[in-house]
Coordinates of C-alpha atoms in Angstrom, one line a residue:
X1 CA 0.0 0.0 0.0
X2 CA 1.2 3.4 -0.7
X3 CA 1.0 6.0 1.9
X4 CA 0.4 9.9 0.3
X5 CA 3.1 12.4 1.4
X6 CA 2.3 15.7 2.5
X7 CA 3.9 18.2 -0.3
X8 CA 5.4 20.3 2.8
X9 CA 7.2 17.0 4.2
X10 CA 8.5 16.2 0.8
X11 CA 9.6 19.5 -0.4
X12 CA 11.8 19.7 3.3
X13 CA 13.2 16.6 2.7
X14 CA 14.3 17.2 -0.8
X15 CA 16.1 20.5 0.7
X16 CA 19.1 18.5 2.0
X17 CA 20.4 16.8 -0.7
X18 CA 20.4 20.1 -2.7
X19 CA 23.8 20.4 -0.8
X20 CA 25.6 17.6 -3.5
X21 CA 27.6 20.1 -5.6
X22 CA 25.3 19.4 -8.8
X23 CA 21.1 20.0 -8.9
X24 CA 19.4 16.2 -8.3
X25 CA 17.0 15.4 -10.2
X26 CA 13.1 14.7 -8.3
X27 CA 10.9 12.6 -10.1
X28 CA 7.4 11.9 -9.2
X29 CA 6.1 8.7 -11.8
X30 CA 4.1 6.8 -9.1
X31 CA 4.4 4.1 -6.6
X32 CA 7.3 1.3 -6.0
X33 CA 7.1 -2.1 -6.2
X34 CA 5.6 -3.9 -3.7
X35 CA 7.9 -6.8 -3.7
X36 CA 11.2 -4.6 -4.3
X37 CA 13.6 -4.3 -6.7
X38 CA 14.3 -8.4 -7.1
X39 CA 14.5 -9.1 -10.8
X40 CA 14.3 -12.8 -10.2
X41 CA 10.8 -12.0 -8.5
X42 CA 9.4 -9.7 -11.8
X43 CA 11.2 -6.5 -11.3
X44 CA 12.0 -4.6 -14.8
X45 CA 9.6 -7.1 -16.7
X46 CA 8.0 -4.0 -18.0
X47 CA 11.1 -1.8 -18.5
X48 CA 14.1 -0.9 -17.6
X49 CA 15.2 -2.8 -13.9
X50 CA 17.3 0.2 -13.3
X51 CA 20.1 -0.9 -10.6
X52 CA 20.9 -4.1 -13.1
X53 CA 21.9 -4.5 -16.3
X54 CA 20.6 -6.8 -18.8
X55 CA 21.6 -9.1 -21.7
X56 CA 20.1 -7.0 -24.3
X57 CA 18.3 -4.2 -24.2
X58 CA 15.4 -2.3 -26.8
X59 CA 16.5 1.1 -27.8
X60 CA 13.9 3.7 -29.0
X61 CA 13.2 2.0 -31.8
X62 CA 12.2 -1.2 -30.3
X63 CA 15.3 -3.1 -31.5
X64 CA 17.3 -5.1 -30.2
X65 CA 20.8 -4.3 -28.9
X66 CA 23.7 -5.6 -26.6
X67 CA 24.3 -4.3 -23.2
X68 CA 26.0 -6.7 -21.0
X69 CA 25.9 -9.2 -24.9
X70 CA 28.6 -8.3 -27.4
X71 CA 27.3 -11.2 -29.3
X72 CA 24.2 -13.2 -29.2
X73 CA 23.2 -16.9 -31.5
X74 CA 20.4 -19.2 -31.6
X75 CA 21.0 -22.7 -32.8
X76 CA 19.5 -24.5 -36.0
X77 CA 17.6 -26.3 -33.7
X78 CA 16.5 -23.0 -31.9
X79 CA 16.9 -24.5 -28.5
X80 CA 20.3 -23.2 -26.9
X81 CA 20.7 -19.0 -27.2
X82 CA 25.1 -18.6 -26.7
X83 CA 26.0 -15.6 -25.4
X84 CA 29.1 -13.4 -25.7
X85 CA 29.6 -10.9 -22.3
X86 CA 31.5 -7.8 -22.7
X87 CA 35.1 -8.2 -20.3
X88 CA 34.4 -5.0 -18.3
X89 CA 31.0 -5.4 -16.8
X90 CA 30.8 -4.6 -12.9
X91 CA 28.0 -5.1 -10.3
X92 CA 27.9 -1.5 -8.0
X93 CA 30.2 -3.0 -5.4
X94 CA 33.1 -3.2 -7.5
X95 CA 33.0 -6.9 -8.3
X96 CA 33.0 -8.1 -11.8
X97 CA 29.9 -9.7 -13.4
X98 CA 31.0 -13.1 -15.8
X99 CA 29.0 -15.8 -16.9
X100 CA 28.1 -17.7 -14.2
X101 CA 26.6 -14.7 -12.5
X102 CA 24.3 -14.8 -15.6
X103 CA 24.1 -18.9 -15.4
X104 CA 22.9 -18.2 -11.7
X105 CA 20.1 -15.6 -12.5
X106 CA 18.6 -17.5 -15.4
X107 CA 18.3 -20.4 -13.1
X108 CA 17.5 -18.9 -10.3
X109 CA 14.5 -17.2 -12.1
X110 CA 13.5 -20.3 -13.6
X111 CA 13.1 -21.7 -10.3
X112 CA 11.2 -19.2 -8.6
X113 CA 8.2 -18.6 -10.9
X114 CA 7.9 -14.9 -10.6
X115 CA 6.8 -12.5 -13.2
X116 CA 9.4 -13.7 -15.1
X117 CA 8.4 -16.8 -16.3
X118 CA 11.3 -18.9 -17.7
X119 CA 9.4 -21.9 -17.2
X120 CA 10.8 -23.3 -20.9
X121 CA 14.8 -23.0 -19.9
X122 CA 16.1 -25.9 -19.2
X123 CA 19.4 -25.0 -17.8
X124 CA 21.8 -22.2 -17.8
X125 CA 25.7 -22.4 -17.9
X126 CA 28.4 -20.5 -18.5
X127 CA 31.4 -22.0 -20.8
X128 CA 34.1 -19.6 -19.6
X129 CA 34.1 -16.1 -17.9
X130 CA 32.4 -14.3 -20.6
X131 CA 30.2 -17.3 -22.4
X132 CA 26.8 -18.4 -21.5
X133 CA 24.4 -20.8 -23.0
X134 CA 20.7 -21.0 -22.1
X135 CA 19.4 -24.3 -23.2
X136 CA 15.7 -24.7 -24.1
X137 CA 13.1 -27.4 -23.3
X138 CA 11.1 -26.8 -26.6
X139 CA 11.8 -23.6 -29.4
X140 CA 10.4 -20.5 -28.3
X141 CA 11.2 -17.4 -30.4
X142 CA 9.9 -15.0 -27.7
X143 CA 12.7 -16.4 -25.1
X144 CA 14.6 -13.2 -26.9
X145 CA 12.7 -11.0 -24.6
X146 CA 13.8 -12.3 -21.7
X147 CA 17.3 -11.5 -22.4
X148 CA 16.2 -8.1 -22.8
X149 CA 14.1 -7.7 -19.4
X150 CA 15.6 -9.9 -17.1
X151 CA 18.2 -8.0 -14.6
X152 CA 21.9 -10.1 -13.9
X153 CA 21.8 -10.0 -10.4
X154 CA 25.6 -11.3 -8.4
X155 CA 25.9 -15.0 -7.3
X156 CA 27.9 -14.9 -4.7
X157 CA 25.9 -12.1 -2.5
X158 CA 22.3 -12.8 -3.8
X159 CA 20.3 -13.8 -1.0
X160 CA 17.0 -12.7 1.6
X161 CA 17.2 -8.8 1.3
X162 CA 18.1 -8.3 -1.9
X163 CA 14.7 -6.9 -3.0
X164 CA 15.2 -4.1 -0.8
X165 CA 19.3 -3.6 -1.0
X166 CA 19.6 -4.4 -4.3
X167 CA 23.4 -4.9 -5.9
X168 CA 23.7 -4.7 -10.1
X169 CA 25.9 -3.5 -12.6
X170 CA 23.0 -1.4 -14.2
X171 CA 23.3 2.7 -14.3
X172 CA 22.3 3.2 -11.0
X173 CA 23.0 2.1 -6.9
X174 CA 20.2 2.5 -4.0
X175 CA 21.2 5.0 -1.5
X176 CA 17.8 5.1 0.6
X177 CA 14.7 3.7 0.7
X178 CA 11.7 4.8 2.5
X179 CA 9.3 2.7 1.6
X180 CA 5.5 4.4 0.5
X181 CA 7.6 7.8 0.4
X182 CA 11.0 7.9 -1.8
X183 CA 13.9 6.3 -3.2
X184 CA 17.4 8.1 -3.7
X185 CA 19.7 6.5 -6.2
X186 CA 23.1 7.8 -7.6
X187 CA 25.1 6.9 -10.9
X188 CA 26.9 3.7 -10.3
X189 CA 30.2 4.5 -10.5
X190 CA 30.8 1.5 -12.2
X191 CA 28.5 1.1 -15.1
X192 CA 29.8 0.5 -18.4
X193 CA 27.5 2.7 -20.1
X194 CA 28.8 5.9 -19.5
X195 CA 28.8 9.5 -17.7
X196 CA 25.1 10.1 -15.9
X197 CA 24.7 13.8 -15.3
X198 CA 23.4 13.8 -12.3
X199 CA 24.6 12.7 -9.1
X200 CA 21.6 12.3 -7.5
X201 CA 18.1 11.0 -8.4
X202 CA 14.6 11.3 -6.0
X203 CA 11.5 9.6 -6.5
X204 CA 9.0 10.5 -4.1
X205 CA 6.1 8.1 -4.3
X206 CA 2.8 9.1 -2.9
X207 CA -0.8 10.0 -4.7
X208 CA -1.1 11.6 -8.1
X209 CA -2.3 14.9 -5.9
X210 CA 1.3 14.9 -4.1
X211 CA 2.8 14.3 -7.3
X212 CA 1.2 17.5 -9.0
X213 CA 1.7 19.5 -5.6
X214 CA 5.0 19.2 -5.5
X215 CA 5.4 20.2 -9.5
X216 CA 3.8 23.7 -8.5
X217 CA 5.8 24.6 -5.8
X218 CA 8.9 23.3 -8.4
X219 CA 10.1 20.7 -6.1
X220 CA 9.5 18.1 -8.8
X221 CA 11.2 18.3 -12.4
X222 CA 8.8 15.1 -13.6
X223 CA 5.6 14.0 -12.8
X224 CA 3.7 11.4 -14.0
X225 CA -0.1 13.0 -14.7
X226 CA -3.0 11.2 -15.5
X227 CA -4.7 12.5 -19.0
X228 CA -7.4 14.7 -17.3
X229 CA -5.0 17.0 -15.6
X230 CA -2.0 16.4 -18.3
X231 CA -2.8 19.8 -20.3
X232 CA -2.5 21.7 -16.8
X233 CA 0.7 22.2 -16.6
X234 CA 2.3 24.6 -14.2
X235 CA 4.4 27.9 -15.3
X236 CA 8.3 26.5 -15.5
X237 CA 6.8 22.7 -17.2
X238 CA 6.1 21.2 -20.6
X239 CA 3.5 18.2 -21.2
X240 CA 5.2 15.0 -22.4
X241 CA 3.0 12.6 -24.1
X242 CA 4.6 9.4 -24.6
X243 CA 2.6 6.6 -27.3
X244 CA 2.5 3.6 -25.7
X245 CA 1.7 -0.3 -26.1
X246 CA -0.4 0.2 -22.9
X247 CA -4.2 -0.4 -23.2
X248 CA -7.5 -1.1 -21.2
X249 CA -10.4 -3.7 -21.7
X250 CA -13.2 -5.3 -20.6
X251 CA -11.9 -9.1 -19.4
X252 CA -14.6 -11.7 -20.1
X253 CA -15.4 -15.0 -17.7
X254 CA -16.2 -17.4 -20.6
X255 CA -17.4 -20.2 -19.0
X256 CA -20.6 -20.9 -17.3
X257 CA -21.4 -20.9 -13.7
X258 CA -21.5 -24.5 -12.8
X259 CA -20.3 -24.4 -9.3
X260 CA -16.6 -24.7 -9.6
X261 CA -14.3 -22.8 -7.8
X262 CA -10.5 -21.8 -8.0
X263 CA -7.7 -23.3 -5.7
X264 CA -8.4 -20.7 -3.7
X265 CA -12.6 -21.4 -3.5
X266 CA -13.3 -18.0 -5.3
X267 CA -16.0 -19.0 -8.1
X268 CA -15.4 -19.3 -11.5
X269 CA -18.0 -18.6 -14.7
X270 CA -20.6 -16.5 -15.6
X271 CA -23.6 -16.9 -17.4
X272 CA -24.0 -14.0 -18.6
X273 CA -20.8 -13.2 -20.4
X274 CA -20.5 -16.7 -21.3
X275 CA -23.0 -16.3 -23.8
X276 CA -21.2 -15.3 -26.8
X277 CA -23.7 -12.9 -28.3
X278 CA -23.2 -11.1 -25.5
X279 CA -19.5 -10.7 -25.7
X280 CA -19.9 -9.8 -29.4
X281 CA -22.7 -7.0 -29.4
X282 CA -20.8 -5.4 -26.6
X283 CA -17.3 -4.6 -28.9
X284 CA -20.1 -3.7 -31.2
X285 CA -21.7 -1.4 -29.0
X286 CA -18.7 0.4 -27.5
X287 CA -17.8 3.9 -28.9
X288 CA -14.2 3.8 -28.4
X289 CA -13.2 7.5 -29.3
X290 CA -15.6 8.7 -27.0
X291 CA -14.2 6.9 -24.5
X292 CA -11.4 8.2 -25.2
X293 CA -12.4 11.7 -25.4
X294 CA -14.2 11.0 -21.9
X295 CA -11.6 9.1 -19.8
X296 CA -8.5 10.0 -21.3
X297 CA -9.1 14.0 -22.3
X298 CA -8.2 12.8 -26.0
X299 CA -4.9 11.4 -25.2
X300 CA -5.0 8.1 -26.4
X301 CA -6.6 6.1 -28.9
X302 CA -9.2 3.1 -29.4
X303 CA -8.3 0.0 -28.7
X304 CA -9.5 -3.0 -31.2
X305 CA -7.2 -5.6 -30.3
X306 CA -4.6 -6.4 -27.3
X307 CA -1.8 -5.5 -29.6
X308 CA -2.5 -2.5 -32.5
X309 CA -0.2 -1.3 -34.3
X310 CA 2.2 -4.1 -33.4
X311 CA 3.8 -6.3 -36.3
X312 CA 2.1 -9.2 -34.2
X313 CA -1.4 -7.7 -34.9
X314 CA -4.4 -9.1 -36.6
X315 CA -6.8 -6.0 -37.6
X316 CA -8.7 -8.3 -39.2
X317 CA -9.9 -9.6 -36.5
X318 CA -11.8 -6.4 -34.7
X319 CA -15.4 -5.2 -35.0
X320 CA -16.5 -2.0 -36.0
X321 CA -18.3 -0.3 -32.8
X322 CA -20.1 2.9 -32.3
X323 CA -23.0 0.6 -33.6
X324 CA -26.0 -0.2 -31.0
X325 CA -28.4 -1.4 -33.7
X326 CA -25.9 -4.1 -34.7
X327 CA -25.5 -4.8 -31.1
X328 CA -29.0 -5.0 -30.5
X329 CA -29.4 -7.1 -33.7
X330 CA -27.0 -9.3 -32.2
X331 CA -28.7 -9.8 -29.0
X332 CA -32.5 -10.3 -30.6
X333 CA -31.2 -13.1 -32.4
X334 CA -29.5 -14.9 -29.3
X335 CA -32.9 -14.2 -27.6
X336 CA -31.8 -11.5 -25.0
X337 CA -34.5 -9.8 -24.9
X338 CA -36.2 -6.9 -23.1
X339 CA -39.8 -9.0 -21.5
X340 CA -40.5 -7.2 -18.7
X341 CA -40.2 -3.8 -20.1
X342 CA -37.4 -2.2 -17.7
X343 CA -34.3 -1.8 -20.0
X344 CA -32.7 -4.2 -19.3
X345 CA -32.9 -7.6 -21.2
X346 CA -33.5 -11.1 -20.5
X347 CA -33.0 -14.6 -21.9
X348 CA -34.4 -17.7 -19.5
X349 CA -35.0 -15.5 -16.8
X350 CA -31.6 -14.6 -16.4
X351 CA -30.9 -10.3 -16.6
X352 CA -28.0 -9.3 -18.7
X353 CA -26.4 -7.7 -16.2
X354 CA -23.0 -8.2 -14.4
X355 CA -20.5 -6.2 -12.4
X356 CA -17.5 -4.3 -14.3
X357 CA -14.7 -4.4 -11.4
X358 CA -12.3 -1.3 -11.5
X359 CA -9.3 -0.6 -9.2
X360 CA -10.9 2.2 -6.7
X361 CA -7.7 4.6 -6.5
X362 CA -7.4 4.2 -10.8
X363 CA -9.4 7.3 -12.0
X364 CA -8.6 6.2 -15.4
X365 CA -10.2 2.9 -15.3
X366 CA -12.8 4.1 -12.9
X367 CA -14.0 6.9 -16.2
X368 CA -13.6 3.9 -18.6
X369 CA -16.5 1.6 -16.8
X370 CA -18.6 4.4 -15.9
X371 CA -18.1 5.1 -19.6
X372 CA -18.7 1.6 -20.9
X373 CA -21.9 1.3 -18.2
X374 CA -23.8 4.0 -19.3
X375 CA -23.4 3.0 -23.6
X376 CA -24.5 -0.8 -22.5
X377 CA -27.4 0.7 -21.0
X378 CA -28.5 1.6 -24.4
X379 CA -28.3 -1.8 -25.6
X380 CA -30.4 -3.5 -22.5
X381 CA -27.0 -4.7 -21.0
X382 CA -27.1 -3.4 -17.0
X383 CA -23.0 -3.5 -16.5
X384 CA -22.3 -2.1 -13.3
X385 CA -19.3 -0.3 -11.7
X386 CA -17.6 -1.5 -9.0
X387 CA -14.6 -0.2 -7.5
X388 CA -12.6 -2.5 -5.2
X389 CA -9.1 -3.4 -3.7
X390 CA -7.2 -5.4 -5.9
X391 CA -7.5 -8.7 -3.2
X392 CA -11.5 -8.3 -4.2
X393 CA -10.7 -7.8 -7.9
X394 CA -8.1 -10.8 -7.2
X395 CA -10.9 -13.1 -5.3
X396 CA -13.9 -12.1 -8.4
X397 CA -11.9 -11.9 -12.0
X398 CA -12.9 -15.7 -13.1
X399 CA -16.9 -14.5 -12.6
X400 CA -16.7 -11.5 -13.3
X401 CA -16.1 -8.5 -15.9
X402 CA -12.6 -6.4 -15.3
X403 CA -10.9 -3.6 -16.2
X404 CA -7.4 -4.9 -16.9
X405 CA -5.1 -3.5 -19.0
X406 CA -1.5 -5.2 -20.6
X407 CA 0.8 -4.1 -23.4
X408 CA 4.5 -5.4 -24.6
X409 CA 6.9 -5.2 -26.6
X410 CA 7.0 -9.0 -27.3
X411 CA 3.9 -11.2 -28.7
X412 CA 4.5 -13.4 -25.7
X413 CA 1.9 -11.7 -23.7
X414 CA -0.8 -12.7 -26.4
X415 CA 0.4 -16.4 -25.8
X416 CA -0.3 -15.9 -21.9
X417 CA -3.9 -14.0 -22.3
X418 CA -5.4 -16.7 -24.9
X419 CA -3.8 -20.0 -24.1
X420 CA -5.4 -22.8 -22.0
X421 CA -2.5 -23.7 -20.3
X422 CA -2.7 -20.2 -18.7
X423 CA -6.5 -20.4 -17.5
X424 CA -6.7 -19.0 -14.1
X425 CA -3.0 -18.1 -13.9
X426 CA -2.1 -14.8 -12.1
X427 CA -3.7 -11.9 -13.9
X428 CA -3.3 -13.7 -17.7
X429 CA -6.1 -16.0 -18.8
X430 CA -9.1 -14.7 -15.9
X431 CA -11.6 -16.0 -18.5
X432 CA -10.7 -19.7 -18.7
X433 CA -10.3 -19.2 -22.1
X434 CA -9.4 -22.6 -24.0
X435 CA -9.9 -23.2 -27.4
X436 CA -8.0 -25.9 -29.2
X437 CA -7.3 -24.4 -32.2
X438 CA -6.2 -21.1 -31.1
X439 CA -3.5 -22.9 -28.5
X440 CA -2.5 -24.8 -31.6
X441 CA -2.2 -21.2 -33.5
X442 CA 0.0 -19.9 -30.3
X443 CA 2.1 -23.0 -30.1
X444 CA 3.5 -22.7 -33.6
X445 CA 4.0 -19.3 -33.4
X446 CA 6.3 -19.9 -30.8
X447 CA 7.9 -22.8 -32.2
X448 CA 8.4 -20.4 -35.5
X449 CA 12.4 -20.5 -37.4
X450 CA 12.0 -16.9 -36.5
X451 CA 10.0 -13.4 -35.3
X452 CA 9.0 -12.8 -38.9
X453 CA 7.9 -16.4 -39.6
X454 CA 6.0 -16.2 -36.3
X455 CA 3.4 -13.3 -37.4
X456 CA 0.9 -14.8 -39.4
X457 CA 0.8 -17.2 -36.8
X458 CA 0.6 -14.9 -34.4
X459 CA -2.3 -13.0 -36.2
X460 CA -4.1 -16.1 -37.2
X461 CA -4.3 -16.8 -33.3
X462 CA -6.5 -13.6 -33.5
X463 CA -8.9 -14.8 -36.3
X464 CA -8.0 -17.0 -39.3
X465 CA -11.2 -16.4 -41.3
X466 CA -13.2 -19.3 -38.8
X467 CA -12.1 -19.0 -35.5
X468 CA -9.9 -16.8 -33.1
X469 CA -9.4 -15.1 -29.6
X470 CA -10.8 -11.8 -31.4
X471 CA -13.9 -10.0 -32.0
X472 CA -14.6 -11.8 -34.8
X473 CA -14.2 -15.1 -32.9
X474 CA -14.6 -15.7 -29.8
X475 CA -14.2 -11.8 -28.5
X476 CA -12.5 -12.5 -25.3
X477 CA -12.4 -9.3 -24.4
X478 CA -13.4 -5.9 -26.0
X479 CA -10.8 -4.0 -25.7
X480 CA -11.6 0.0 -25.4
X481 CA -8.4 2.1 -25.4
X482 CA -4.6 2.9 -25.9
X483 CA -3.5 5.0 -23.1
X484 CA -0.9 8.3 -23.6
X485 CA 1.4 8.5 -20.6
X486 CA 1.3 12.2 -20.5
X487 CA 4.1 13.7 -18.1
X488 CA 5.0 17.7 -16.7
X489 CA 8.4 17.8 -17.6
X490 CA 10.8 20.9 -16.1
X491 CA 12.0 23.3 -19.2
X492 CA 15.1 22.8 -17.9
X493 CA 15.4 19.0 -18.4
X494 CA 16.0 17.4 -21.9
X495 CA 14.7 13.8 -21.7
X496 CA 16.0 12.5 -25.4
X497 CA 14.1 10.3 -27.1
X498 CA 11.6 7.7 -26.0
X499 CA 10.5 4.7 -26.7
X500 CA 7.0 3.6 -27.2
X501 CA 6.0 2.8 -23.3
X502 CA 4.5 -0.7 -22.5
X503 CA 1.8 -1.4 -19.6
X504 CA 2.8 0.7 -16.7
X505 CA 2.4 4.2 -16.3
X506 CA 5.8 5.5 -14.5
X507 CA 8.7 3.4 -14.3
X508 CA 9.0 2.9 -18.0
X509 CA 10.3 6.6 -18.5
X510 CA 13.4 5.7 -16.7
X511 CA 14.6 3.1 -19.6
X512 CA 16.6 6.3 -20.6
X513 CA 17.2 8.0 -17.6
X514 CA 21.2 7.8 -18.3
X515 CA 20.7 10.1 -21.1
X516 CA 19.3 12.6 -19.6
X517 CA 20.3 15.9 -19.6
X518 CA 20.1 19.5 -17.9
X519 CA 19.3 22.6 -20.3
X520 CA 19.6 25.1 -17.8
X521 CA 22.4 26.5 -15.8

């Protein structure tokens, strides 16, 4: 949980570093993990891990380059990646980084099933100081990313604690950490990549009002704004919107309610959204650019798919919306309809009506299913609101309809969402999605000779003309938007260029923090 911090104690507290000899740098991009900064435990999977380096890393353009790798090579057989380290890597506290430090954090993240899922390695071993190989159980041509997102963390001092102190060779060391109020870092004086131009970086977590209070009174040179308040920008600050991979949808339970529950006895299916009619006539119904004119002031964009734009994407496979009568069509001929003459329509007895769970403290997603709600209501579908916690969104997702949002720079996300294996896993599949064909789809993708050969794989998942995960198939989900991450950034601070943001409004921004730069004397 985070903990707001007044503006007053924050700006007090950021007047004694100002002693260091150069001006920090304050950053306000929301809260810290809640589990730390352990790579092996998902820290960094959706940017850059900050205090470790990685194997390789995605510039602005979304390719592919070595950072810790000098060289990289998959096999004909496309089961062992061999990597080449660069000779002069060092973790923070002045110890070098080789091989088997690599070798220990593939395995060691293998092993512990966090966010970083690395279920398919097999092993990982280093061949000299410098060489590693990681040996696949089965091809998988998104395993690449994982050598772009997963942090080298040191063998010999990894250990309990190391979420909270940790030790990497990556652009920056921890100084402090107050945990629900701010972080210091400085430049590791170590890193291979080169100079850092400032020597010493704040982030001061809190809520997005402390964040905005402390860019008036200028004791904040970047704050992370959500889209309502991001033309607002105080006198001495510039808005910064950043396109993004990062979207919202509706999440569907697909089976019905028969009674069974999760592991953890929270109940699975609804018979509502089960039906697929239903599903359908509500990606017809939604008007996307009004909700994004509505939830996200205009910055952002509709969402058809859980990938647009992407080379991985099917548009093919989306509806047109904005169009109740075809929605309406669509649930006359399924037999939902209004009987009793109250709005809201029927089928069996049975009311289409469901709850549309929504994080409480996300204004964004809270705008978005209000939004939603109120152009269902047109087509007799009663969709109701509900803000929660996250433990009730966590204990209700397999029954009923959520606001989730996802978006990466790797297809591998698409497997996770659509295929069976993954039904009731974590946050992925809520729905309980399985259909044969589609896992088939996935699976070759994966098992592809390479990314390009993998698209129309990829995209046939989505629809192939009979049958798919999309709107045209089984409509999993209908998607609604593609968010902006809209920043205040100081005049004074030149941030480069960016690359397109995945999910996760905040931390991404610092995958080119090194680079930054101060305009201003």
């Amino acid at each position: 949980m985070l903990h707001p911090l007044s503006t007053a104690a924050v700006a007090l507290s950021l007047m004694m570093p100002a002693q260091v000899e150069a001006r920090p740098l304050v950053l306000a991009i929301g809260g810290e993990p809640d589990g730390g900064f352990d790579p092996i435990m998902g820290w960094g999977h959706y940017g850059n891990p900050l205090f470790q380096s990685t194997l390789l890393r995605y510039d602005a353009e979304l390719n592919l380059v070595g950072d810790l790798a000098t060289d990289w090579s998959l096999s004909e057989d496309r089961l062992v990646w061999r990597v080449t380290l660069r000779d002069d890597a060092m973790f923070s506290d002045g110890t070098p980084l080789t091989a088997e430090d690599v070798a220990f954090t593939f395995n060691a993240a293998s092993e512990a099933g966090g966010l970083a899922d690395l279920t398919i390695l097999k092993e990982a071993r280093a061949l000299d100081d410098t060489t590693v190989e990681l040996e696949l159980t089965e091809p998988r041509i998104t395993f690449v990313s994982r050598l772009a997102t997963l942090g080298i963390v040191p063998a010999e001092t990894y250990g309990d604690g190391y979420a909270r102190q940790p030790v990497g060779s990556g652009p920056f060391r921890l100084i402090e950490w107050r945990e629900g109020e701010q972080l210091v870092v400085e430049p590791n004086p170590h890193w291979h990549g080169g100079e850092i131009a400032f020597e010493r970086v704040s982030f001061i977590f809190g809520s997005e009002e402390a964040g905005q209070a402390l860019a008036r009174t200028g004791a904040a040179d970047l704050v992370a704004v959500p889209p309502s308040m991001a033309d607002a920008a105080p006198s001495g600050m510039e808005v910064l919107h950043v396109d993004t991979v990062d979207n919202r949808g509706l999440a569907f339970p697909m089976l019905h309610a028969t009674g069974e529950t999760t592991a953890a006895g929270t109940p699975i299916g609804n018979d509502v959204t089960a039906d697929r009619a239903i599903r359908v006539a509500i990606n017809q119904a939604l008007d996307r650019d009004a909700l994004v004119a509505l939830a996200l002031n205009g910055h952002g964009r509709p969402a058809m798919g859980p990938a647009d734009g992407l080379p991985w994407d099917n548009p093919e496979a989306a509806i047109p919306g904005n169009d109740p009568a075809a929605a309406m069509a669509t649930l006359d001929e399924a037999g939902w309809t209004d009987s009793d003459g109250d709005g809201i329509r029927e089928k069996d007895g049975k009311p289409a009506a469901f709850q549309v769970l929504y994080p409480a403290g996300d204004s964004t997603r809270q705008a978005l299913a209000l939004g939603a709600s109120e152009q269902l209501r047109e087509i007799g579908i009663d969709a109701r609101p509900t803000g929660s916690s996250w433990d009730e969104i966590g204990a209700l997702m397999h029954s009923e309809v959520v606001v989730l949002g996802w978006g990466a720079h790797d297809p591998s996300e698409i497997y996770y969402l659509h295929h069976g294996d993954y039904a009731g896993i974590d946050y992925y599949n809520t729905g309980h999605y399985s259909n044969p064909e589609v896992d088939a789809r996935l699976e070759a993708a994966e098992a592809a000779n390479g990314v390009e050969e993998s698209l129309a794989e990829w995209q046939a998942a989505a629809w192939d003309g009979e049958t798919g995960f999309g709107p045209k198939g089984d409509a999993t989900w209908a998607w609604m938007v593609n968010l902006e991450h809209s920043y205040w950034v100081s005049d004074c601070l030149d941030v480069g260029p960016l690359q397109v943001h995945p999910h996760g409004h905040g931390f991404p921004i610092t995958h080119d923090l090194p680079s930054w730069r101060w305009t201003c004397e």
